[in-house]
CSV table of C-alpha atoms and ligand atoms in Angstrom, one decimal:
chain,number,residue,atom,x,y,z
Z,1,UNK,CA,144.2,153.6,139.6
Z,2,UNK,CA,145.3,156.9,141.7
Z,3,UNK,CA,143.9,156.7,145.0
Z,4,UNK,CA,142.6,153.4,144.5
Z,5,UNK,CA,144.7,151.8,147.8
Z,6,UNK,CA,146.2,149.3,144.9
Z,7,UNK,CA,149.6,151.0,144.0
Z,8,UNK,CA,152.7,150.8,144.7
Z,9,UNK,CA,152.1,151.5,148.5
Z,10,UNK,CA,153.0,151.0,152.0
Z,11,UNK,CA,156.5,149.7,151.6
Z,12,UNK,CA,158.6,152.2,150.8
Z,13,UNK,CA,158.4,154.8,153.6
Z,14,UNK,CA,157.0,157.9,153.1
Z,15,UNK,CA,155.1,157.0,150.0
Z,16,UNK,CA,152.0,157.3,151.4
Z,17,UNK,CA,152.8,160.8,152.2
Z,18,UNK,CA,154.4,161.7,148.9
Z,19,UNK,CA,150.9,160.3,146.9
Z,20,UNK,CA,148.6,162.6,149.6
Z,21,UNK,CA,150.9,165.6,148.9
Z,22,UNK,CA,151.7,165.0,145.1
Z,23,UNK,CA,147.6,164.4,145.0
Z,24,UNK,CA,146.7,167.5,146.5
Z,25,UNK,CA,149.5,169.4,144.3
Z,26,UNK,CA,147.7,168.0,141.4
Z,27,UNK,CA,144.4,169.5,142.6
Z,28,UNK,CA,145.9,172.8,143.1
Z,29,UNK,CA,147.3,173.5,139.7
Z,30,UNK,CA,144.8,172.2,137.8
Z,31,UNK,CA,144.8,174.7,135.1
Z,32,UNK,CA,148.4,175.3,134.7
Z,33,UNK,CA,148.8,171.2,134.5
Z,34,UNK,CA,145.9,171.3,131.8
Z,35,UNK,CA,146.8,170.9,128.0
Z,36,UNK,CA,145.8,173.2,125.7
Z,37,UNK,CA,144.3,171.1,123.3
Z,38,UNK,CA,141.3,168.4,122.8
Z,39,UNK,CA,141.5,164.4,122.0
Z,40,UNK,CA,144.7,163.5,121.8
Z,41,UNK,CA,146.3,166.6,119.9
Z,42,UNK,CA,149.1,166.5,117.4
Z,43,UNK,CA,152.7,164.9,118.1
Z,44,UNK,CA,154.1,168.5,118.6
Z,45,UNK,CA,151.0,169.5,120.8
Z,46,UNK,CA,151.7,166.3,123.3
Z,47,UNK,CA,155.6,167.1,123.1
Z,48,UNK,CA,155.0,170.6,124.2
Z,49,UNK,CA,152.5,169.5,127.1
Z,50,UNK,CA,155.0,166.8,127.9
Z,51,UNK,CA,157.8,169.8,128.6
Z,52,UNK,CA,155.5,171.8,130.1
Z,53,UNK,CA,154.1,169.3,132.9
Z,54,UNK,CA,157.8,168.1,133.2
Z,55,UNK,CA,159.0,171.4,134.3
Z,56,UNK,CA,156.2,171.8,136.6
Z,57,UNK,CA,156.3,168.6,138.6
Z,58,UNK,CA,160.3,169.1,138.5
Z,59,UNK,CA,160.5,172.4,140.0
Z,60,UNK,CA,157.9,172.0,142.3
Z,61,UNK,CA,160.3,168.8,143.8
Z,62,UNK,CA,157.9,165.8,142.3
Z,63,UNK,CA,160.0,164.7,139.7
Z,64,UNK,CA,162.9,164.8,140.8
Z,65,UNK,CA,162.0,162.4,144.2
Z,66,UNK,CA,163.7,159.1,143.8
Z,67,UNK,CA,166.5,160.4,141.4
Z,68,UNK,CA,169.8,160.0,143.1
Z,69,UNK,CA,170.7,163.3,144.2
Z,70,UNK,CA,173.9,163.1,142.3
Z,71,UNK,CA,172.0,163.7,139.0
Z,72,UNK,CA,170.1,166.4,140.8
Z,73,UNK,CA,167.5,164.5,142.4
Z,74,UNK,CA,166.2,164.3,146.0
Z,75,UNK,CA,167.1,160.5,146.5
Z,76,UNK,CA,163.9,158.7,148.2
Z,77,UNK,CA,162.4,155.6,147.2
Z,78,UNK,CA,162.0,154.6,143.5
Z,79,UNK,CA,158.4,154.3,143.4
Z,80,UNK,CA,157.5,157.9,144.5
Z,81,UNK,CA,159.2,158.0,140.2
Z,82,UNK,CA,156.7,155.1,139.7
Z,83,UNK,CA,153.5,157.0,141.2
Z,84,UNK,CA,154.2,160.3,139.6
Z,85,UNK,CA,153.9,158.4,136.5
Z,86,UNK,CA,150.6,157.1,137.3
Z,87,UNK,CA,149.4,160.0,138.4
Z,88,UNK,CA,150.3,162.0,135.4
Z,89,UNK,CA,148.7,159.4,133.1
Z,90,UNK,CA,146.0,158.6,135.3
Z,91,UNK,CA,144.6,162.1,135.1
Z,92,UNK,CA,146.0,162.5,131.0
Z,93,UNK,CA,148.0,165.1,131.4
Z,94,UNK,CA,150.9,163.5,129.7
Z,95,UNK,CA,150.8,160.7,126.7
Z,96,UNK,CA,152.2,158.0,128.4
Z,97,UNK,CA,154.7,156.7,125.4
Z,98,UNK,CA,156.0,160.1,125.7
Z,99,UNK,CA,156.5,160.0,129.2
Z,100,UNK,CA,158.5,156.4,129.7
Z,101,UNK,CA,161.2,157.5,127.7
Z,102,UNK,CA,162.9,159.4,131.1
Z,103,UNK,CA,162.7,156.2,132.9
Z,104,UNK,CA,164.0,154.3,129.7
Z,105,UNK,CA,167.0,156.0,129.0
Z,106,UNK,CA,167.9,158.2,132.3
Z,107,UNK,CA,168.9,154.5,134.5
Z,108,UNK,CA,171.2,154.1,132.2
Z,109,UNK,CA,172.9,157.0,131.5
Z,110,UNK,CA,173.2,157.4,135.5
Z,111,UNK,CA,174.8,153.7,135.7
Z,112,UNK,CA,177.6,153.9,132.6
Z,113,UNK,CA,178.6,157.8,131.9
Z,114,UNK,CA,180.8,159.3,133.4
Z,115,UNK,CA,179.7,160.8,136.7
Z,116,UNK,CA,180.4,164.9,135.4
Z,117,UNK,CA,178.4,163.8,132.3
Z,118,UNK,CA,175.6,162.7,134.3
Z,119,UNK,CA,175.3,165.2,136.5
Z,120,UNK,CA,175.4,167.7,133.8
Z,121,UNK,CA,172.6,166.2,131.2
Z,122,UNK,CA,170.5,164.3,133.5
Z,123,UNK,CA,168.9,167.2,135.0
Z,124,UNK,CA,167.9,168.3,131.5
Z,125,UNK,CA,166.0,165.4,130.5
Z,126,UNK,CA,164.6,165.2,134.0
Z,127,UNK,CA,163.3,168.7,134.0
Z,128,UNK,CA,161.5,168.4,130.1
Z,129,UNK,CA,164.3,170.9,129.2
Z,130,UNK,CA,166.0,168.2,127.0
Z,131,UNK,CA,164.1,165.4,124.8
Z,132,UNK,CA,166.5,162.3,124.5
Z,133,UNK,CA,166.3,159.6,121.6
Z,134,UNK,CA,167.6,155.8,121.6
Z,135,UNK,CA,169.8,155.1,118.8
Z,136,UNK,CA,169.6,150.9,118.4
Z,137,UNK,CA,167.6,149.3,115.3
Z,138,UNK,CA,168.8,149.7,112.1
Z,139,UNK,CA,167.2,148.6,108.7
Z,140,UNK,CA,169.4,145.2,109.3
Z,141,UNK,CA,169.1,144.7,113.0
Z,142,UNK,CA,166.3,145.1,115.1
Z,143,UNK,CA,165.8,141.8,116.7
Z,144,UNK,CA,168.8,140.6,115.8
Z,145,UNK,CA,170.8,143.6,117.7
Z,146,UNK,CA,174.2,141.9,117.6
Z,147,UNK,CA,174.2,142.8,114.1
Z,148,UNK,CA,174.2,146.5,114.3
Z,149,UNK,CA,176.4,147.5,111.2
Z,150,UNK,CA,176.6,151.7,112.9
Z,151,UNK,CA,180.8,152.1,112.4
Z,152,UNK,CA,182.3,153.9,115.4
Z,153,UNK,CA,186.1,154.3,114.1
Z,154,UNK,CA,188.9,155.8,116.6
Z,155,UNK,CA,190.0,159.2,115.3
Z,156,UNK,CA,192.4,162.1,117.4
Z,157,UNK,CA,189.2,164.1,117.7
Z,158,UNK,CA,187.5,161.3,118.9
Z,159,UNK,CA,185.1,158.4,117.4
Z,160,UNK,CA,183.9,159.4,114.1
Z,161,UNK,CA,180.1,157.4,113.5
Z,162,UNK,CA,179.0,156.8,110.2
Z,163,UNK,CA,176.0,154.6,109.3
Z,164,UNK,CA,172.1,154.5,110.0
Z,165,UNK,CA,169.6,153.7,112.4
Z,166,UNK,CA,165.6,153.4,112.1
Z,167,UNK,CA,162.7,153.7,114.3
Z,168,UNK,CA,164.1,156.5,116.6
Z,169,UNK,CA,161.4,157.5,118.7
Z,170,UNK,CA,161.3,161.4,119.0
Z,171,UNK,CA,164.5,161.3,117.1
Z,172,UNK,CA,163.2,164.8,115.3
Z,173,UNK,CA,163.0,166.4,119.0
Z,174,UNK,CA,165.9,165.1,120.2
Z,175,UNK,CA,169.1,166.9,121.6
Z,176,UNK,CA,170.7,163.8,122.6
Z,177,UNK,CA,171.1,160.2,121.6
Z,178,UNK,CA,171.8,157.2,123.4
Z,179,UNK,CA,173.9,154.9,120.2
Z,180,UNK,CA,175.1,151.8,119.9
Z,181,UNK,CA,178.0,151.6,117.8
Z,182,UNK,CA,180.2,148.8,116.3
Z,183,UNK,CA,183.5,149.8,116.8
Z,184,UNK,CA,185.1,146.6,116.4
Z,185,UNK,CA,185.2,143.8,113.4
Z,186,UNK,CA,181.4,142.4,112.3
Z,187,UNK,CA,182.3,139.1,113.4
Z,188,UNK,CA,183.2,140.7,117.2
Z,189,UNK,CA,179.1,140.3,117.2
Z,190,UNK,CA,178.1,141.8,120.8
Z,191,UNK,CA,181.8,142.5,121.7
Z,192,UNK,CA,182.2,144.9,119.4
Z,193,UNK,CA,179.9,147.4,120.2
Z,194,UNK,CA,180.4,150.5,122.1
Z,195,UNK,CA,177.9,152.9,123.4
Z,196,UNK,CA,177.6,156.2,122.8
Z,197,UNK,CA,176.0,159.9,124.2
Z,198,UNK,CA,175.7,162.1,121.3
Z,199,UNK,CA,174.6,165.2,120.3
Z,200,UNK,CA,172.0,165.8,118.0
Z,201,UNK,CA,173.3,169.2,116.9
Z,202,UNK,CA,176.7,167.2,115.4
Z,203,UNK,CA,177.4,168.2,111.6
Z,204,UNK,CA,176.4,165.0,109.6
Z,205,UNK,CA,173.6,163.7,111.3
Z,206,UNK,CA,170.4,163.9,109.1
Z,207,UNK,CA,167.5,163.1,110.6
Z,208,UNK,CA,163.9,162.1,108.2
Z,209,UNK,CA,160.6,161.5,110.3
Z,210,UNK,CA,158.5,158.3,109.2
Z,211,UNK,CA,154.9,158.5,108.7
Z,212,UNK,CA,152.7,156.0,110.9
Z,213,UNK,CA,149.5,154.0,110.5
Z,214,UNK,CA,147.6,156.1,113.3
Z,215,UNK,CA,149.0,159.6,111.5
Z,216,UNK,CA,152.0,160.5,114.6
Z,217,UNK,CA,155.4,160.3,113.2
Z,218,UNK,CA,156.7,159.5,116.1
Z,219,UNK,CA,160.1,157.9,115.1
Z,220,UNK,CA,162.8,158.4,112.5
Z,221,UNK,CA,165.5,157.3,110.4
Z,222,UNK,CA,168.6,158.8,111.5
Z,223,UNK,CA,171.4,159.1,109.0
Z,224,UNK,CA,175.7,159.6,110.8
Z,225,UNK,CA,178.2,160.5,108.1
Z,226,UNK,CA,180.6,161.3,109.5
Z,227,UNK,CA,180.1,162.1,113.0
Z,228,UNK,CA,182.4,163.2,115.6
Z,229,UNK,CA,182.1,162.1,119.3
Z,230,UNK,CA,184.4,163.1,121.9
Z,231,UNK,CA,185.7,160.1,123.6
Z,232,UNK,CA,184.7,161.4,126.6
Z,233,UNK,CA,180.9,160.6,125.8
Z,234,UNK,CA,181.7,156.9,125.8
Z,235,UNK,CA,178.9,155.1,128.2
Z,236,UNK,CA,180.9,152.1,129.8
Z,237,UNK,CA,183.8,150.7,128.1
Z,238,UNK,CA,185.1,150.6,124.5
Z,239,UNK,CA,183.4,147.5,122.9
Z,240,UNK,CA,181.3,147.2,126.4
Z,241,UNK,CA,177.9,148.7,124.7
Z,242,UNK,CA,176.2,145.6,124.7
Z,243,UNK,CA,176.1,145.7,128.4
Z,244,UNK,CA,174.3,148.7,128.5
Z,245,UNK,CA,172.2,147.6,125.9
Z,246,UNK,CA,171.4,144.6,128.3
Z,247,UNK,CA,171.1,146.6,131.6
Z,248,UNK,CA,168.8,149.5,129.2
Z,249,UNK,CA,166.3,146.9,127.6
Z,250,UNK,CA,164.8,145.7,131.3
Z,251,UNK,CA,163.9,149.2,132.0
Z,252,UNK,CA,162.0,149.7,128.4
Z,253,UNK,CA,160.1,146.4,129.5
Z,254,UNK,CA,159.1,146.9,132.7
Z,255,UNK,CA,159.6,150.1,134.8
Z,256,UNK,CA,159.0,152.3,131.8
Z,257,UNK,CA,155.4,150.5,131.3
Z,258,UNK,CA,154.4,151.0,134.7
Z,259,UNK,CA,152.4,154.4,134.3
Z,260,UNK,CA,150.8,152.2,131.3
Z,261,UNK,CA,148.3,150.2,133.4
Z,262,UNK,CA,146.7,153.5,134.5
Z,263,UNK,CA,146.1,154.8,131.5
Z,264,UNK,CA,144.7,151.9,130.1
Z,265,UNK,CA,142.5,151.9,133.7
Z,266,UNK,CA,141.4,155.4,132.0
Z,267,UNK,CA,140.2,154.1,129.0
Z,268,UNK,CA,138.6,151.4,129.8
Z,269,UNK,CA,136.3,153.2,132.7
Z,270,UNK,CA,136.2,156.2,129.8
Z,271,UNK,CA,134.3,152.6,127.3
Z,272,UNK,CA,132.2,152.5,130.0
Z,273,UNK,CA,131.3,155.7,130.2
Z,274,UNK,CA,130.7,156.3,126.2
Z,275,UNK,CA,129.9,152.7,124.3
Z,276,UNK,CA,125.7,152.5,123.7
Z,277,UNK,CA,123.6,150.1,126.2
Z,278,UNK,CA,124.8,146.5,125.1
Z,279,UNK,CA,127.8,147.5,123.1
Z,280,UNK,CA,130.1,145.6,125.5
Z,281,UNK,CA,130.7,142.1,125.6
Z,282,UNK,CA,130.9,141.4,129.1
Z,283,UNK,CA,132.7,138.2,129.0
Z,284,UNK,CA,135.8,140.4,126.9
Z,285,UNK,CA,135.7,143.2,129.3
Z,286,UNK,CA,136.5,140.7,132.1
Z,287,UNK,CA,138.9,139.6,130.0
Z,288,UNK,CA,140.8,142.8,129.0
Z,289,UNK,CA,140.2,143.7,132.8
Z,290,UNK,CA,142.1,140.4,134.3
Z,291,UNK,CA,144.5,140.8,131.6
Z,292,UNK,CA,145.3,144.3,132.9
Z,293,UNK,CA,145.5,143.4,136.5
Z,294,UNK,CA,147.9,140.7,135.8
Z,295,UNK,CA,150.4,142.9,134.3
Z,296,UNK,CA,149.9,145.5,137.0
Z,297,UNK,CA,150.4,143.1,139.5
Z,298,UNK,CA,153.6,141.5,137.7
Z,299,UNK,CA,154.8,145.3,137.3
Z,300,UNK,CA,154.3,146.2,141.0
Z,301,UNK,CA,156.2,143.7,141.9
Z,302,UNK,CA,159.2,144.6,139.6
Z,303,UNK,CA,158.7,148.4,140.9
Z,304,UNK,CA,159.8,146.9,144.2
Z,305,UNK,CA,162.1,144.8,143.3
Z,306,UNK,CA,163.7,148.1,141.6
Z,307,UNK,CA,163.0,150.3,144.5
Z,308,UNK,CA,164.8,147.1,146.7
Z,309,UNK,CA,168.2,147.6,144.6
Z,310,UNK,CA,167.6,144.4,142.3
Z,311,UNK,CA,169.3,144.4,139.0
Z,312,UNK,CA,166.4,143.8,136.1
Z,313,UNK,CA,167.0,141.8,133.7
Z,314,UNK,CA,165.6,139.2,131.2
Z,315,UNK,CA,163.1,138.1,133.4
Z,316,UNK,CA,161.0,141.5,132.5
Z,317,UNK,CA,160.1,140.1,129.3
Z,318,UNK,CA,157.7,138.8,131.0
Z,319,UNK,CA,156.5,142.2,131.9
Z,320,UNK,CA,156.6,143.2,128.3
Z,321,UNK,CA,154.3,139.8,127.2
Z,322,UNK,CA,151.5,141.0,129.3
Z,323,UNK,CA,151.8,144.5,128.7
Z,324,UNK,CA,151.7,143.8,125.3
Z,325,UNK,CA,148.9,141.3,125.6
Z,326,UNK,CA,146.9,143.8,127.8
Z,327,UNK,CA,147.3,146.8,125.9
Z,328,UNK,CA,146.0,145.4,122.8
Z,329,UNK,CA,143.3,143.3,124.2
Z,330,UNK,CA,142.0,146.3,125.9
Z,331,UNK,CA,142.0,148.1,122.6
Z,332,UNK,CA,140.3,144.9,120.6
Z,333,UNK,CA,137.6,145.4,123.3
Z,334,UNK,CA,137.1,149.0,122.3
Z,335,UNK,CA,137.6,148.6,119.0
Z,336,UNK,CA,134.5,146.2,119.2
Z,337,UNK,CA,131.9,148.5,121.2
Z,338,UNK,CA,132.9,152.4,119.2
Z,339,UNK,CA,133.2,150.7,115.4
Z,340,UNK,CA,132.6,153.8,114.2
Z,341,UNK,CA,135.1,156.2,116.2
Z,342,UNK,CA,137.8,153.3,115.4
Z,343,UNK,CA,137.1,152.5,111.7
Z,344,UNK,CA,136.7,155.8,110.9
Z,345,UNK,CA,137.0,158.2,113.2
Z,346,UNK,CA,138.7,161.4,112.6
Z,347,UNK,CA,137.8,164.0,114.6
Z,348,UNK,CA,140.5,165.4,116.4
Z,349,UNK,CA,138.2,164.2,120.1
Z,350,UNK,CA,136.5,161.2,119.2
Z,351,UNK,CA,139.5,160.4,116.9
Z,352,UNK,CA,142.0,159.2,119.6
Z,353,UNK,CA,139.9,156.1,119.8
Z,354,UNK,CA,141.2,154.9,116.7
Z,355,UNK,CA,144.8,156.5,117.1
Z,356,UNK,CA,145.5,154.6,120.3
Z,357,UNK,CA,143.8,151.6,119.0
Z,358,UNK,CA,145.6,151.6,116.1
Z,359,UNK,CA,149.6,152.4,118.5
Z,360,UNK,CA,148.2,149.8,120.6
Z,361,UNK,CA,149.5,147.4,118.0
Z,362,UNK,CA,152.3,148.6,117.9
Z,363,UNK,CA,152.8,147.3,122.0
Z,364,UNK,CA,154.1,143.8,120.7
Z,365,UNK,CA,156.9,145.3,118.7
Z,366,UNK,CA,158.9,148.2,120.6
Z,367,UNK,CA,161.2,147.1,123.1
Z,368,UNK,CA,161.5,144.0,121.6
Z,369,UNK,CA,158.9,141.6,119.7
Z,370,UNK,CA,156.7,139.6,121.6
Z,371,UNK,CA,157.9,136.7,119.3
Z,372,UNK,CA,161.4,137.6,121.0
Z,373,UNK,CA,160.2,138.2,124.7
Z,374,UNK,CA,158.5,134.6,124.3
Z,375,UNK,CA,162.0,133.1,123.2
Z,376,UNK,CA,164.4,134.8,126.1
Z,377,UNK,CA,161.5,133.6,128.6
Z,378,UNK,CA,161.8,130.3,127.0
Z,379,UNK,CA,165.5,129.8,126.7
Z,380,UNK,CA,167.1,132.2,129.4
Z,381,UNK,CA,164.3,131.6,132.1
Z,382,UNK,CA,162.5,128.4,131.3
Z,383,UNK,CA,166.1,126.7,130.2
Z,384,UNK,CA,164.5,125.3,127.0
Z,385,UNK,CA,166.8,125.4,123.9
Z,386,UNK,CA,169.7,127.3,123.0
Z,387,UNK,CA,170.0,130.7,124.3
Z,388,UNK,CA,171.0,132.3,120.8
O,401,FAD,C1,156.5,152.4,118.0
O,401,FAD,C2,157.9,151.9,117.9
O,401,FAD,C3,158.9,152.6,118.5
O,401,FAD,C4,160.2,152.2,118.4
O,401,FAD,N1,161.2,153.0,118.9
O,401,FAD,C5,162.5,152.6,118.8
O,401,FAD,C6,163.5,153.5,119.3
O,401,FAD,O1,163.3,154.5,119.9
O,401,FAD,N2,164.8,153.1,119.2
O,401,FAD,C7,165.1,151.9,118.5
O,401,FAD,O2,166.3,151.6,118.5
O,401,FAD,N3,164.2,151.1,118.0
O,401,FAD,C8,162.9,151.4,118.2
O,401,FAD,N4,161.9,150.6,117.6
O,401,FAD,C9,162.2,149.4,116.9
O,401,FAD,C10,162.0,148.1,117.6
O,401,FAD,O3,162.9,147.9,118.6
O,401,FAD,C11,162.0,147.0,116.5
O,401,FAD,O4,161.0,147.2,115.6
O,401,FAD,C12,161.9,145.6,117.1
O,401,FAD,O5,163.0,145.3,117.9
O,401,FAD,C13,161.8,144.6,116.0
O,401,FAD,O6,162.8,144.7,115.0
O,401,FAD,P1,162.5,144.8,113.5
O,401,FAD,O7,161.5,145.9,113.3
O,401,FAD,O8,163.8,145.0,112.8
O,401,FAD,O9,161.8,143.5,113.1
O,401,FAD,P2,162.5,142.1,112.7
O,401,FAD,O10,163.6,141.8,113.7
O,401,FAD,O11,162.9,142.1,111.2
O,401,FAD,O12,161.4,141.1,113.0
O,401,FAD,C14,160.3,140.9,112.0
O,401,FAD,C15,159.4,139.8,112.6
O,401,FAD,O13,160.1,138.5,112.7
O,401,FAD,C16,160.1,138.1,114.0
O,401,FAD,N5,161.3,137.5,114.4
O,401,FAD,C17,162.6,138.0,114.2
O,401,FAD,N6,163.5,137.2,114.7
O,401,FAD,C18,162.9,136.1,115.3
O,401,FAD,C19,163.3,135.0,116.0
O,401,FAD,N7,164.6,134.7,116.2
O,401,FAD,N8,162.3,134.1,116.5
O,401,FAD,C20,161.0,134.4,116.3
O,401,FAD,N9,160.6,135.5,115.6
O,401,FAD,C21,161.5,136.3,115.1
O,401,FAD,C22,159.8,139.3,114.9
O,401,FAD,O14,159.1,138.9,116.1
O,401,FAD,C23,158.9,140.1,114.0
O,401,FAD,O15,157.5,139.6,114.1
O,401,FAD,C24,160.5,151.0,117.7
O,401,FAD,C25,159.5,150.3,117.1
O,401,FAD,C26,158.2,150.7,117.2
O,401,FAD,C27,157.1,149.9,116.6
């Protein structure tokens, strides 16, 4: 997709000039951008390149273009963020999982902590310095999120969090979490909950990595007994969190995915390049390919909404459908032409066939189930049924 006249382009002003500059950059530092490692490397390997091209692009100016300068940014347009994502992925120099998580969590933090707080930690995550986790599922909520059971009780030292959460992405790297709480009574549902900026480092939080299908623990249980928070790490209100959960989720189903249709651009030119003469249905690449230009097109136009000062909201489950439908159409395709490197491939090159097939089906369950998207787009945009 870099350089392909397609991308976000033209309307924010001087993005043209910030892809021809960030381009050439890219060129120039080739081998310090590299990763030391083949195929798709371990978790700890890709966390470690993640840092590493992180703290280059930030101190070279890139990444931190269209951050408010408040949080240590150079203000700018929006989707100068949105095209250093692409053209980081684009050329795989960062997994691009890995990578959303700024552009999931840091919106958020920016809009609901407290402005010191902000300006203090955002930097961090901005620069690779700091990894940060979001603390929502537990074993009894994940699409029901109301439900969270997490206690957040008012103590003089602050709010002390006992309880557990599951599916923490990077939860194991983490310095900071983003929690939901309940601090009010169960039947309080989504008015009870308050929101949270913790550190990982607090006595009583245990954290146990989970094993996955395609062999990356990427996520966690995370255990609180006990925990204290200083109040002053409250994001929003007391018994406001589940309007930061509702202004976070759009950006983990839409901006976050962005850099996503450029690496599955990668892939599908890198079938191309490897399957055996006739391997490739035709008829199903067009189909992974229209697939994948229909999200991109649905995601550029939400980059620009962003970049225009729009609030997201449930409307980008729609975003997340056709990523979700993209991503693993694209990876069926594969799947179908490389049998061999998917069923059983485990060399640590040819072996990231079958570990991104096998995450790709994992696209129609984080941020939100498909099943789920499909019912807010019915009942919150489409009017049909009770929005519950
Ligand atoms: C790779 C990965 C990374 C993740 N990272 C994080 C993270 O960092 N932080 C975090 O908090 N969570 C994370 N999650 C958890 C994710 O948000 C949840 O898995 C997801 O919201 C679904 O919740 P659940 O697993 O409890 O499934 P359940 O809610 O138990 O759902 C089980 C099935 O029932 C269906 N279903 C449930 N309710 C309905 C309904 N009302 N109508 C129709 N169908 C329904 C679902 O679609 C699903 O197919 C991650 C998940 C994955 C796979």
């Amino acid at each position: 997709m870099t350089g392909d006249g397609g991308a976000v382009d033209g309307a924010a002003e001087g993005l043209a000039e910030f892809r021809t500059d960030l381009d050439a950059w890219l060129d120039g530092h080739t081998d310090a951008l590299a990763p030391g490692f083949e195929g798709a490397g371990t978790l700890d390997q890709q966390m470690a390149q993640l840092a590493k091209v992180k703290r280059l692009v930030f101190d070279a100016g890139w990444m931190r273009s269209g951050w408010p300068q408040r949080v240590g940014g150079l203000g700018g347009s929006t989707l100068t963020r949105a095209y250093l994502g692409e053209a980081l992925t684009a050329r795989d120099l960062v997994e691009p999982g890995l990578y959303s998580m700024t552009e999931v969590l840091a919106p958020t933090m920016i809009d609901y902590a407290a402005p010191e707080l902000a300006a203090a930690m955002v930097p961090a995550l901005l620069r690779g310095d700091e990894t940060w986790c979001q603390g929502f599922s537990e074993p009894d909520a994940g699409s029901n999120l109301a439900a969270l059971a997490c206690r957040a009780e008012r103590t003089d030292a602050g709010w002390r969090v006992t309880g557990q959460k599951v599916w923490t992405s990077l939860a194991q790297y983490a310095q900071r979490c983003v929690l939901l709480t309940r601090s009010g009574p169960p039947e309080a549902a989504h008015r009870g909950i308050t929101a949270l900026f913790v550190d990982m480092d607090s006595p009583g939080i245990t954290v146990r990595p989970i094993g996955t299908m395609h062999g990356s623990p990427e996520f966690s249980e995370l255990f609180f007994d006990g925990v204290v928070v200083p109040f002053d790490r409250m994001l929003g209100e007391e018994g406001g969190g589940w309007a930061v959960a509702m202004d976070l989720l759009p950006f983990e189903r839409s901006t976050s995915l962005w850099h996503r249709a450029a690496f599955l651009h990668r892939r599908l030119q890198e079938l191309l390049e490897t399957a055996p003469p006739g391997a490739i249905d035709p008829y199903r690449l067009g189909e992974a390919t229209q697939l994948l230009y229909a999200f991109r097109a649905r995601s550029r136009a939400t980059q620009h909404r962003m970049a225009e000062g729009d609030r997201l909201g449930p409307e980008t489950s729609i975003d997340k459908v056709l990523l979700a439908t993209a991503e693993q159409t694209v990876f069926d395709l594969i799947a179908d032409a490389l049998v061999a490197e998917v069923t059983m491939g485990d060399d640590p090159v040819s072996g990231r066939w079958r570990t991104e097939y096998l995450y790709s089906r994992a696209a129609s369950i984080y941020g939100g189930s498909a099943e789920i998207q499909r019912n807010i787009i019915a009942r919150r945009l489409l009017d049909l049924g009770d929005d519950r």
